[in-house]
Coordinates of C-alpha atoms and ligand atoms in Angstrom, one line a residue:
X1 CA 41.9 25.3 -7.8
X2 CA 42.0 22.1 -9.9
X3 CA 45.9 21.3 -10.9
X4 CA 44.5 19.9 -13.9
X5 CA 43.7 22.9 -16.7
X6 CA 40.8 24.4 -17.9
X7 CA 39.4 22.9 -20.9
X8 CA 41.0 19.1 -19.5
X9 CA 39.7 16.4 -21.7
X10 CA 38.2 14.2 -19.3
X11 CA 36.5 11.0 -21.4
X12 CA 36.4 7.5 -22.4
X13 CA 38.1 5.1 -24.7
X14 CA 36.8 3.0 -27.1
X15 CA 37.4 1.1 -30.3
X16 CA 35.1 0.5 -33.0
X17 CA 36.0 -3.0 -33.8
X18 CA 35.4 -4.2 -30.0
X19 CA 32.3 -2.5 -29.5
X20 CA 30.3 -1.6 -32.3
X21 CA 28.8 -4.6 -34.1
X22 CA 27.0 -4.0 -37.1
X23 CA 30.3 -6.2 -38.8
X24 CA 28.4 -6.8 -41.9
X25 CA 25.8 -3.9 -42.0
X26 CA 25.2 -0.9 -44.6
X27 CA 28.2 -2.3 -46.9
X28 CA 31.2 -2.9 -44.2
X29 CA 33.8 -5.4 -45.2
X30 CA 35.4 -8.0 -43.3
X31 CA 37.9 -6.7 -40.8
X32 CA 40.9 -8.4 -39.1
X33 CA 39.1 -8.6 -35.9
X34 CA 35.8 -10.2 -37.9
X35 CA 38.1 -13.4 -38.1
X36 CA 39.3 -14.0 -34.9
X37 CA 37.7 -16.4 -32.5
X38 CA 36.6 -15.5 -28.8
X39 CA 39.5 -17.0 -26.3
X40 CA 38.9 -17.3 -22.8
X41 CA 41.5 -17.4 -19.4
X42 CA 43.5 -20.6 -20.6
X43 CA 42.8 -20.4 -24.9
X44 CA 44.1 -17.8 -27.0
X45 CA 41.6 -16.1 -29.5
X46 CA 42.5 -18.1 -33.1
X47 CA 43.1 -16.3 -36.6
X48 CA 40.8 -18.0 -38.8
X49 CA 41.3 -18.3 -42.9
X50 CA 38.2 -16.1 -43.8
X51 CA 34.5 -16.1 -41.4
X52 CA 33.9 -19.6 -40.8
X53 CA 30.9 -21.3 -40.3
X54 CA 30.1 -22.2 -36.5
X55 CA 32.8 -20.5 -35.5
X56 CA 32.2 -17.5 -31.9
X57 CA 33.5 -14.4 -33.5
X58 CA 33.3 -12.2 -31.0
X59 CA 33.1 -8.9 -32.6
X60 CA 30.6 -9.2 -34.6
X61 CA 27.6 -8.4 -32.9
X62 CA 29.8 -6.7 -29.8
X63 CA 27.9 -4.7 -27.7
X64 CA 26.0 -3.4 -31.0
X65 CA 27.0 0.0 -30.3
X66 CA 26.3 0.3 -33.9
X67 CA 22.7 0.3 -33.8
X68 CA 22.0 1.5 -29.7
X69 CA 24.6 4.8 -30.0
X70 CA 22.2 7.2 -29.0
X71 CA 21.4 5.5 -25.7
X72 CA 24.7 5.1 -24.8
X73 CA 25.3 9.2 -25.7
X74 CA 23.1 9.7 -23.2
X75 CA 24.9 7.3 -20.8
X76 CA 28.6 9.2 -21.8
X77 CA 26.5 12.8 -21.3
X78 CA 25.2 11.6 -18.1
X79 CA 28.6 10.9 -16.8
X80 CA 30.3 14.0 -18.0
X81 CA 32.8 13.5 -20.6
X82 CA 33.6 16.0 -22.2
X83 CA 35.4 13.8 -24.5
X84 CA 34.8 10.3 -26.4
X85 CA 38.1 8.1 -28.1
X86 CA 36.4 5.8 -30.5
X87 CA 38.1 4.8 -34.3
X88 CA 36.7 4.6 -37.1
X89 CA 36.4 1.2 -38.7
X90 CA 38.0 1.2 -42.1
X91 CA 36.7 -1.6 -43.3
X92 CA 33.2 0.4 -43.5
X93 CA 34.4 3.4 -45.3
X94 CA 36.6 1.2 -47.7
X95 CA 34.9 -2.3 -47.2
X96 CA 37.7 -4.2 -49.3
X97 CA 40.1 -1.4 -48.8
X98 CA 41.9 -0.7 -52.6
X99 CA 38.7 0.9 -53.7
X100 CA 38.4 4.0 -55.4
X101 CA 35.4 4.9 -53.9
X102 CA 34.2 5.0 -50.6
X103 CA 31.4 3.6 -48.8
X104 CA 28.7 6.2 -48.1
X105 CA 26.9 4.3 -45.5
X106 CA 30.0 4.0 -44.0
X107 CA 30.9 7.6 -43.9
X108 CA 26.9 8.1 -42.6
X109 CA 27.0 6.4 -39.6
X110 CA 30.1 8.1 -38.4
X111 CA 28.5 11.6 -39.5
X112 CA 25.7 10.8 -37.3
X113 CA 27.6 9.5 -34.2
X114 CA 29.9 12.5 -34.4
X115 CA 27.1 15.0 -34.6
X116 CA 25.6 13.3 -31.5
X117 CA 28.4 13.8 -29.7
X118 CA 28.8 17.3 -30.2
X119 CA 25.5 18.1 -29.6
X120 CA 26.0 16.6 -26.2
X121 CA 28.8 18.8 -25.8
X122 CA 31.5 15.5 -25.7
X123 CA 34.8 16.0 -28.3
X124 CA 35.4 13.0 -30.8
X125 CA 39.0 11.9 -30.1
X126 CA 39.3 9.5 -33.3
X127 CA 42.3 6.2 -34.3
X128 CA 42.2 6.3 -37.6
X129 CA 43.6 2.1 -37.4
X130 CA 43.0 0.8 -34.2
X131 CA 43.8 -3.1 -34.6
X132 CA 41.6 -3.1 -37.3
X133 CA 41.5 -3.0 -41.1
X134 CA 40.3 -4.6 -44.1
X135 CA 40.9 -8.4 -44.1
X136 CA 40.8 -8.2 -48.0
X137 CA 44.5 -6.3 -47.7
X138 CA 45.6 -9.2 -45.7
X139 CA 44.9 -11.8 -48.6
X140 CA 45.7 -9.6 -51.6
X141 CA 48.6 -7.8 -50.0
X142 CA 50.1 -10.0 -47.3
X143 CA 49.0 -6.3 -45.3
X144 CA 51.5 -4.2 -44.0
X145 CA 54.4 -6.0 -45.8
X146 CA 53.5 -4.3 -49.0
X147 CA 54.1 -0.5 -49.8
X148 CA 51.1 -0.4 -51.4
X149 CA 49.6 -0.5 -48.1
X150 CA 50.8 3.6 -47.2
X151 CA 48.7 4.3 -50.5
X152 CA 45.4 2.5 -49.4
X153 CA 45.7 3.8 -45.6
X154 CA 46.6 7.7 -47.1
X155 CA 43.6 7.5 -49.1
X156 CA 41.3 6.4 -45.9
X157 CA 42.4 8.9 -43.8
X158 CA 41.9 12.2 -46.7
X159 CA 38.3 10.6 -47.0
X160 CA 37.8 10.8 -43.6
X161 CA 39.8 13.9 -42.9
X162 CA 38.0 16.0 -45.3
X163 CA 34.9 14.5 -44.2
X164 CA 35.2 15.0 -40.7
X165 CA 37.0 18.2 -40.6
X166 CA 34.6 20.7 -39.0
X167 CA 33.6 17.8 -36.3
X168 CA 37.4 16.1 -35.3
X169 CA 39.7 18.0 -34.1
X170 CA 41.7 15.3 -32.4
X171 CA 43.2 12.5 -34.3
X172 CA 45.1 8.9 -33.7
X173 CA 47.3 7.3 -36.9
X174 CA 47.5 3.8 -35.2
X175 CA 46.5 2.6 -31.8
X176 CA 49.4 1.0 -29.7
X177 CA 52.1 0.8 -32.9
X178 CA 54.9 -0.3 -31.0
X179 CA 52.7 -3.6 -29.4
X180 CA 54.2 -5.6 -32.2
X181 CA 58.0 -4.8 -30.9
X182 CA 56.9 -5.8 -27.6
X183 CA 55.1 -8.9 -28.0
X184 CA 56.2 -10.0 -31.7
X185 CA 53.4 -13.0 -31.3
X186 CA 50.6 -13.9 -33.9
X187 CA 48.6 -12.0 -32.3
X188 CA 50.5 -8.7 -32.3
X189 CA 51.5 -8.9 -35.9
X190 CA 48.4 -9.8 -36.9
X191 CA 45.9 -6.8 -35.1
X192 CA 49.1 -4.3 -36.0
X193 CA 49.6 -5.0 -39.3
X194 CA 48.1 -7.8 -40.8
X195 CA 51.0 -10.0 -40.9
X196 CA 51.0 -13.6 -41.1
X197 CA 54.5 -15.1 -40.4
X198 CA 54.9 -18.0 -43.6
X199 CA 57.4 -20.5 -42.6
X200 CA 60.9 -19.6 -42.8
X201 CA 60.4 -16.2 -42.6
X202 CA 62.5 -13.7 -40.5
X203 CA 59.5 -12.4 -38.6
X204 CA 61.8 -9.1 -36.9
X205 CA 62.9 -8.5 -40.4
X206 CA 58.9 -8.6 -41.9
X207 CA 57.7 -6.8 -38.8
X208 CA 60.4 -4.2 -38.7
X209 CA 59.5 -3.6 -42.5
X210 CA 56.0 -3.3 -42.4
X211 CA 55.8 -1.0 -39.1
X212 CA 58.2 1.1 -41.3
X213 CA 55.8 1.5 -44.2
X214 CA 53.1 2.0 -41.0
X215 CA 55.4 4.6 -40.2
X216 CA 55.6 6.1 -43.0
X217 CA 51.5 6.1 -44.0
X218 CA 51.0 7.6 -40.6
X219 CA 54.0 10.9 -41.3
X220 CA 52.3 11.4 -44.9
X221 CA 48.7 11.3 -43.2
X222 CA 49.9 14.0 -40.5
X223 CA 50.8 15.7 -43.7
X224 CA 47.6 15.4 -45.7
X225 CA 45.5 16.4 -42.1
X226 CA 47.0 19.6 -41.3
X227 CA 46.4 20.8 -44.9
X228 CA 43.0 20.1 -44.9
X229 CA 42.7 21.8 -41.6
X230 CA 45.6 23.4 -39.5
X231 CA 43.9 22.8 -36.4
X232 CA 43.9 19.0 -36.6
X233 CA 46.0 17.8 -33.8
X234 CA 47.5 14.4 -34.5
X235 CA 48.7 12.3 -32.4
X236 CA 50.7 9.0 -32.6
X237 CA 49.5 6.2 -30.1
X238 CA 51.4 3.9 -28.2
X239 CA 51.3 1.4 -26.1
X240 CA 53.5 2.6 -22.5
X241 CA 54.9 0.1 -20.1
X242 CA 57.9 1.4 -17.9
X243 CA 60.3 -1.7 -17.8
X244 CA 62.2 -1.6 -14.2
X245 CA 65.6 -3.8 -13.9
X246 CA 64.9 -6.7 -11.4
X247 CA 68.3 -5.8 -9.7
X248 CA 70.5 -3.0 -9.5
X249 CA 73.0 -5.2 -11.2
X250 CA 74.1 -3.4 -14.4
X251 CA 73.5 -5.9 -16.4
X252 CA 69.8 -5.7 -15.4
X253 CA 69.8 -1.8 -15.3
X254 CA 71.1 -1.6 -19.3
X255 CA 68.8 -4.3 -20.5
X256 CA 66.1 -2.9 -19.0
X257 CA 67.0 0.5 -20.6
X258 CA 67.5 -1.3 -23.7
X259 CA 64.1 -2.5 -23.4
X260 CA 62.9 1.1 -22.8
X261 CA 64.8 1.9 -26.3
X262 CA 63.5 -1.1 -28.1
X263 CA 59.7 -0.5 -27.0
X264 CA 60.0 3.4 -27.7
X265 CA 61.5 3.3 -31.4
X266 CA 58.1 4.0 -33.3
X267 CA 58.0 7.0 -31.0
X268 CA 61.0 8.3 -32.0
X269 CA 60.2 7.8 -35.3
X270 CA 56.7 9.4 -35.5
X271 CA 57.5 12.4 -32.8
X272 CA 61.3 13.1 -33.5
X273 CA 61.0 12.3 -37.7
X274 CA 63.9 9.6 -37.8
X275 CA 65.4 6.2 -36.1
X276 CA 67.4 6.0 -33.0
X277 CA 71.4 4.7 -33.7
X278 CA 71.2 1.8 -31.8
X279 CA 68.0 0.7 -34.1
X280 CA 70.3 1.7 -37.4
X281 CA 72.8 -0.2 -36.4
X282 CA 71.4 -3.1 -35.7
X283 CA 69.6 -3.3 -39.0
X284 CA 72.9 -3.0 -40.9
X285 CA 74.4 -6.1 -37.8
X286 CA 71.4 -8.2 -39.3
X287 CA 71.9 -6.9 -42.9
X288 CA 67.8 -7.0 -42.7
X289 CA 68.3 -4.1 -46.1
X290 CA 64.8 -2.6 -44.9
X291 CA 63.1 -1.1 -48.0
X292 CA 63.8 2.5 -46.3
X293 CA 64.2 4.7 -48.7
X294 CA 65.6 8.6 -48.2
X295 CA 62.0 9.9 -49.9
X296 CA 60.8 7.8 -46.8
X297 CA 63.2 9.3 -44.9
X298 CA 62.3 13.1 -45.6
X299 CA 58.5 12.3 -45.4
X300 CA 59.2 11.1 -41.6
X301 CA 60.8 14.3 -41.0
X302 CA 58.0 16.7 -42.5
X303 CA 55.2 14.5 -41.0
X304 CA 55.8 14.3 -37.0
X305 CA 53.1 13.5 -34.6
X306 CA 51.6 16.7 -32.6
X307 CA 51.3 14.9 -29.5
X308 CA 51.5 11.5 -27.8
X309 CA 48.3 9.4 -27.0
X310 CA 49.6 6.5 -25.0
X311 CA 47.7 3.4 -23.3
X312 CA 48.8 2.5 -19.6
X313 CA 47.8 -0.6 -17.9
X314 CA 51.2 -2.3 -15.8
X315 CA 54.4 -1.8 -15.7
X316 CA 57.6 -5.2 -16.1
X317 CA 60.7 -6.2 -14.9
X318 CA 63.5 -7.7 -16.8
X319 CA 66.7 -9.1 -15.6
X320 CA 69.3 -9.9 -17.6
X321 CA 71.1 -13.2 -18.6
X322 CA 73.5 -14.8 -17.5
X323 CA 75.4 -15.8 -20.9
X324 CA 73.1 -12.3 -22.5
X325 CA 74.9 -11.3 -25.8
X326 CA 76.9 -8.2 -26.0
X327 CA 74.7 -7.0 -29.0
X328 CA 71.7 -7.9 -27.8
X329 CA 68.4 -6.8 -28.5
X330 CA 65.6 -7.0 -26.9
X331 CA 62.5 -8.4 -28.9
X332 CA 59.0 -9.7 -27.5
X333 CA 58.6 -9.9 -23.6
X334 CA 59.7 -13.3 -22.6
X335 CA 62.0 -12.3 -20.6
X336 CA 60.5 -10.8 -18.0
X337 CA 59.8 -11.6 -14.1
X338 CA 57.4 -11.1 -11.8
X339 CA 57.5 -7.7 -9.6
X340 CA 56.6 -8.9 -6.3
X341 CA 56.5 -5.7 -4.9
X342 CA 53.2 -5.6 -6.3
X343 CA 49.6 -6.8 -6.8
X344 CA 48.2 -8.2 -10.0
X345 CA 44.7 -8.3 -11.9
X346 CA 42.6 -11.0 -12.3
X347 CA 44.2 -11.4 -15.7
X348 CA 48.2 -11.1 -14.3
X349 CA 48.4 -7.3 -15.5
X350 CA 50.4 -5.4 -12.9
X351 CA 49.1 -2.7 -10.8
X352 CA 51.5 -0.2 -10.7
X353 CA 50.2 3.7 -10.0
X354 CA 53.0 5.4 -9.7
X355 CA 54.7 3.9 -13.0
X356 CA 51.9 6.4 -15.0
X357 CA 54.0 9.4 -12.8
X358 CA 56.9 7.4 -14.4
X359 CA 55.8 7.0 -18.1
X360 CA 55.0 10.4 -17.8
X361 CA 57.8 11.9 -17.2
X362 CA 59.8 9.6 -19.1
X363 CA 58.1 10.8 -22.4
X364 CA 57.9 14.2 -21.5
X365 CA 62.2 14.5 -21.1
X366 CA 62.5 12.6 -24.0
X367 CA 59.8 13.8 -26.7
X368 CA 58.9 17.5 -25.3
X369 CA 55.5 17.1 -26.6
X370 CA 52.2 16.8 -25.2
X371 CA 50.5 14.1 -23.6
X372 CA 47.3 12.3 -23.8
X373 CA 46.5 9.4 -21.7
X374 CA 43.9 7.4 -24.4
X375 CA 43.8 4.2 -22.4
X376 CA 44.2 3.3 -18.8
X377 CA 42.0 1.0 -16.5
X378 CA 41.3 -2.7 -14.7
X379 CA 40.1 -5.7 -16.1
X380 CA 38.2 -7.2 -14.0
X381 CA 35.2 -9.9 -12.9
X382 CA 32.2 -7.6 -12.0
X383 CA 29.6 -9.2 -10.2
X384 CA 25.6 -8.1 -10.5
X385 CA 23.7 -8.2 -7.1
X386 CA 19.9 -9.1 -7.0
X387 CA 19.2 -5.4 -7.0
X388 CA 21.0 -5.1 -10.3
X389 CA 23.7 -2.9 -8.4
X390 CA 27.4 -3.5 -9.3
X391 CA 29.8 -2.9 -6.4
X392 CA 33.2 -2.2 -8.1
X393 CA 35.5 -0.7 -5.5
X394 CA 38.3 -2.5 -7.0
X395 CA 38.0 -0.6 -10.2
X396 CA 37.1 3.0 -8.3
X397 CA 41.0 2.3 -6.5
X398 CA 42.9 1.9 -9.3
X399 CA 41.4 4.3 -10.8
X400 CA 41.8 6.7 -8.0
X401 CA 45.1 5.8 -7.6
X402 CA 46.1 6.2 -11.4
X403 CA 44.5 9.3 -11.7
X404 CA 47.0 10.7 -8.2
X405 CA 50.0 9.8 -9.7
X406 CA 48.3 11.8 -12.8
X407 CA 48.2 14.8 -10.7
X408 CA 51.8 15.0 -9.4
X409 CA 53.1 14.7 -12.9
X410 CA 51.1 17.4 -13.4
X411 CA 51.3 19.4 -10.3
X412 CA 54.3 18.6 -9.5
X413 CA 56.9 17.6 -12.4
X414 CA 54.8 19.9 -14.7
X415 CA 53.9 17.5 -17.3
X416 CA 51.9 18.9 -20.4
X417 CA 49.1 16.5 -20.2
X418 CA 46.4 16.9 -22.7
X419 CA 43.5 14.3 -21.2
X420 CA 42.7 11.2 -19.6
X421 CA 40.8 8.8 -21.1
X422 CA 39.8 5.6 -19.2
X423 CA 40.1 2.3 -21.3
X424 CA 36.3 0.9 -22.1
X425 CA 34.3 3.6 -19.9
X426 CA 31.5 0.9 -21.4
X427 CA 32.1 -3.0 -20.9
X428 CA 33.5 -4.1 -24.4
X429 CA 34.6 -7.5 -26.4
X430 CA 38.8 -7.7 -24.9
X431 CA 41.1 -7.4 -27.5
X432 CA 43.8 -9.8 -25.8
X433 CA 41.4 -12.5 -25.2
X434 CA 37.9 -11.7 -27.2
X435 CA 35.7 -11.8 -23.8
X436 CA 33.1 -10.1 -22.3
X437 CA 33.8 -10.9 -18.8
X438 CA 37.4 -9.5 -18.7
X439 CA 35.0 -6.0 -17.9
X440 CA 36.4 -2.2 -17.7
X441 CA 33.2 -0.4 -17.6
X442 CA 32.2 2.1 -15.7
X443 CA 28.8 1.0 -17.3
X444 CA 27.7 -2.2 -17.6
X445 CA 26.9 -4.1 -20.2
X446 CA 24.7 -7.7 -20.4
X447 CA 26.5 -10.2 -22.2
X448 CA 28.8 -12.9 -21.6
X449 CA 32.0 -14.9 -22.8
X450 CA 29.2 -17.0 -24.2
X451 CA 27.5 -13.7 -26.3
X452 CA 24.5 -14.5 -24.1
X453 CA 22.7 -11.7 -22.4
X454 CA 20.3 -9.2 -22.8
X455 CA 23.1 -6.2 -24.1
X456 CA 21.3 -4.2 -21.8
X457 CA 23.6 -1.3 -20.1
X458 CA 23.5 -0.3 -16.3
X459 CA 25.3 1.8 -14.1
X460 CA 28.1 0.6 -12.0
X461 CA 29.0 2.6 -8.5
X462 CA 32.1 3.8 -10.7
X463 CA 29.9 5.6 -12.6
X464 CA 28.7 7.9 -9.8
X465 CA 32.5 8.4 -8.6
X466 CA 33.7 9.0 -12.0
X467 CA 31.1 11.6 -12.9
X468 CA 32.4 13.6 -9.4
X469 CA 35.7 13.3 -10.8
X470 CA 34.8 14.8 -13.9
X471 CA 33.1 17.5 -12.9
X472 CA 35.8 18.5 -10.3
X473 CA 38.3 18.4 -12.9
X474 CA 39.6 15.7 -11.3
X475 CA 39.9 17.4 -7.3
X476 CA 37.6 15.1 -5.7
X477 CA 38.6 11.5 -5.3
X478 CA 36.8 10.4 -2.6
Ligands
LIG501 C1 45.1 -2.0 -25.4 C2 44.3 -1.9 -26.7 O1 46.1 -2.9 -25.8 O2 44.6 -2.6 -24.3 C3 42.8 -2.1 -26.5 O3 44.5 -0.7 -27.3 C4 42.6 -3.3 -25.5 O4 42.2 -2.4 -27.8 C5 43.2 -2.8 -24.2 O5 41.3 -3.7 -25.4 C6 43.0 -3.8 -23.0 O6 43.4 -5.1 -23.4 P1 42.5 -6.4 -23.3 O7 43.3 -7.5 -23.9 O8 42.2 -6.5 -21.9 O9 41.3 -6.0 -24.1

């Protein structure tokens, strides 16, 4: 007997921006990700002003999932899911975004994709916003700063609710929400929401706003969803890395739970309906006078999340300062160290298993809902032998090893876990650093950091060993 239950969603994650292509076809506007450059190890991905000339955009041509889906159907049917996490680009539904009108083509392509999934028995699992939306609402809006933003994004998602409504039954508002609390970099404010920091600007105080009106668009859209259909589950999505104190030192211990507190707001807000003290509090201590209003405030409360999807890659440490502030709070992740009681990726990330058992169980005390794993795996170098054969033992370990710890929340502490959905089940453009080599496949796909290559797909030996998975519900791990 399987300690995972019947009807397990066992799948693959995806998101459009990184892997379809097709940036400019059949009426799609720019999106945020159409403007940022591919980065590498050493060089972070740039935010360019508009599509320049001569510029490497990675994500425009991708892995053109846009115009070879039904191959890589097949591959996903092959391998068993049962499932598929993709999001829906919503810069080709509402190319500029502030239209009246949607984009048919737009709303097509999804049609057709969905409907290929079903008929190959594998459940769309859909973000409505995942790092991705129209560029236009980041020139004529200043994005998620502006209110007007909730009206725009509640408008996409009743098009594609109503659309959709007899093919989705599991929904995302936006992926990894909270990434901007943690990192509060360029890069985070721009592929949450849009935000370009002018100088002199308070940059907690504009990112705090706009992931409130975020907050808000995603409580009315849970609203608008479960009238057009009662069965929608909807989910809130967010990004999960336990923070462990370097030290049992107090001082380490409460920063690191502060951390925990910090990272976790946007939960609170989208599963419990409302913000946490401390967060009050500390918005009254900076006198930040957030445009919250008590409309907003009712509107969180009748529009909570069903469940939580939630990424997991590594876990941190933090250890406290010396002189720390006694009203401290903890903002972007600068202050971390490294846990040397463990091994790292190629990229840095930290490999830590038995932190999923631990994120598990830390949301299901505090939250009581279910869970959904959308987004776990390794980035890593794969290397193609002469044969063509991939030998990725590294990725089958973690993956093994995530996927035990899985099982004893389960099993063991009881967790309500929903599904597992492995991050990039085909190799994808990274959203971090816009390459193709920073690979998470269990499929292969031809194409380098240099968008040379054939964009042909193979199998890698993780697709055999996930495919057993799968079709034990998740008993055999060999
Ligand atoms: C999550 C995102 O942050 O991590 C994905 O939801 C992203 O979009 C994934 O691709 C892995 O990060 P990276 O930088 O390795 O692509």
């Amino acid at each position: 007997m399987s300690a995972f239950p019947k009807g397990f969603l066992w799948g693959g994650a995806v998101a459009a921006h990184q892997f379809e292509g097709g940036w400019d076809s059949d009426g799609k506007g720019v999106s945020i990700a159409d403007v940022m450059t591919a980065g590498d190890h050493q060089t972070s991905r740039r935010i360019t002003d508009g599509v320049k000339p001569g510029e490497n955009y990675p994500n425009h041509e991708a892995i053109d999932f846009y115009h070879r889906y039904k191959g890589d159907v097949e591959l996903f049917s092959e391998l068993g899911l049962n499932c598929f996490r993709t999001s829906i680009a919503w810069s080709r539904i509402f190319p500029n975004g502030d239209e009246d009108q949607p984009n048919e083509k737009g709303l097509k392509f999804y049609d057709d994709l969905f409907d290929d999934l079903l008929a190959h028995h594998i459940e769309p699992v859909i973000t409505l916003s995942h790092f991705e939306m129209p560029y236009h609402l980041v020139q004529a809006y200043g994005g998620w700063r502006n209110r007007k933003l909730i009206d725009f994004f509640v408008r996409f998602a009743k098009v594609v609710f109503d659309r959709y409504k007899d093919k989705v039954k599991y929904w995302m508002t936006f992926n990894e929400i909270n990434n901007q609390v943690g990192m509060l970099n360029e890069w985070s404010l721009f592929t949450n929401s849009g935000l370009v920091i002018q100088p002199g600007e308070d940059k907690e105080k504009v990112m705090f706003q706009a992931a409130h009106y975020e907050a808000v668009a995603s409580a009315l859209a849970v609203q608008v969803g479960h009238k057009i259909n009662p069965d929608f589950q909807i989910g809130c999505m967010v990004a999960m890395g336990p923070v462990y104190p370097a030290t049992p030192n107090p001082n380490d211990v409460f920063k690191a739970e502060r951390l925990m507190q910090m990272n976790y707001y946007l939960a609170d807000v989208q599963v419990k309906g409302r913000y946490p003290r401390f967060l009050e509090n500390y918005f009254d201590r900076r006198k930040f006078d957030l445009d919250i209003t008590l409309e907003d405030r009712d509107v969180l409360l009748a529009g909570k999340v069903d469940y939580i999807g939630f990424s997991y890659y590594a876990s941190h440490v933090i250890k406290a300062q010396a002189d720390e502030p006694k009203d401290f709070i903890t903002l972007g992740n600068n202050q971390e160290v490294k846990n040397e009681t463990l091994q790292r990726s190629d990229w840095g990330w930290e490999i830590d298993p038995v932190g999923l058992r631990y994120a598990l169980n830390w949301f299901s005390d505090r939250y009581d809902v279910p869970l959904f794993i959308v987004e776990n795996g390794l980035g890593a170098f794969d290397k193609v032998e002469r044969d063509g054969s991939i030998h990725d033992n590294y990725r089958i370990d973690y993956l093994r090893q995530h996927i035990e710890q899985m099982r004893l929340a389960v099993e063991v502490d009881g967790v309500n876990l929903m599904g597992y959905t492995p991050w990039g089940i085909i190799d994808l453009v990274s959203a971090g650093t816009g390459q193709m080599d920073k690979r998470y496949g269990v499929i292969y796909v031809d194409k380098d950091d240099q968008g040379k290559g054939s964009l042909a797909r193979s199998k890698k030996d993780s697709f055999d060993w996930f495919r057993k998975v799968i079709q034990s519900n998740g008993e055999d791990l060999a």
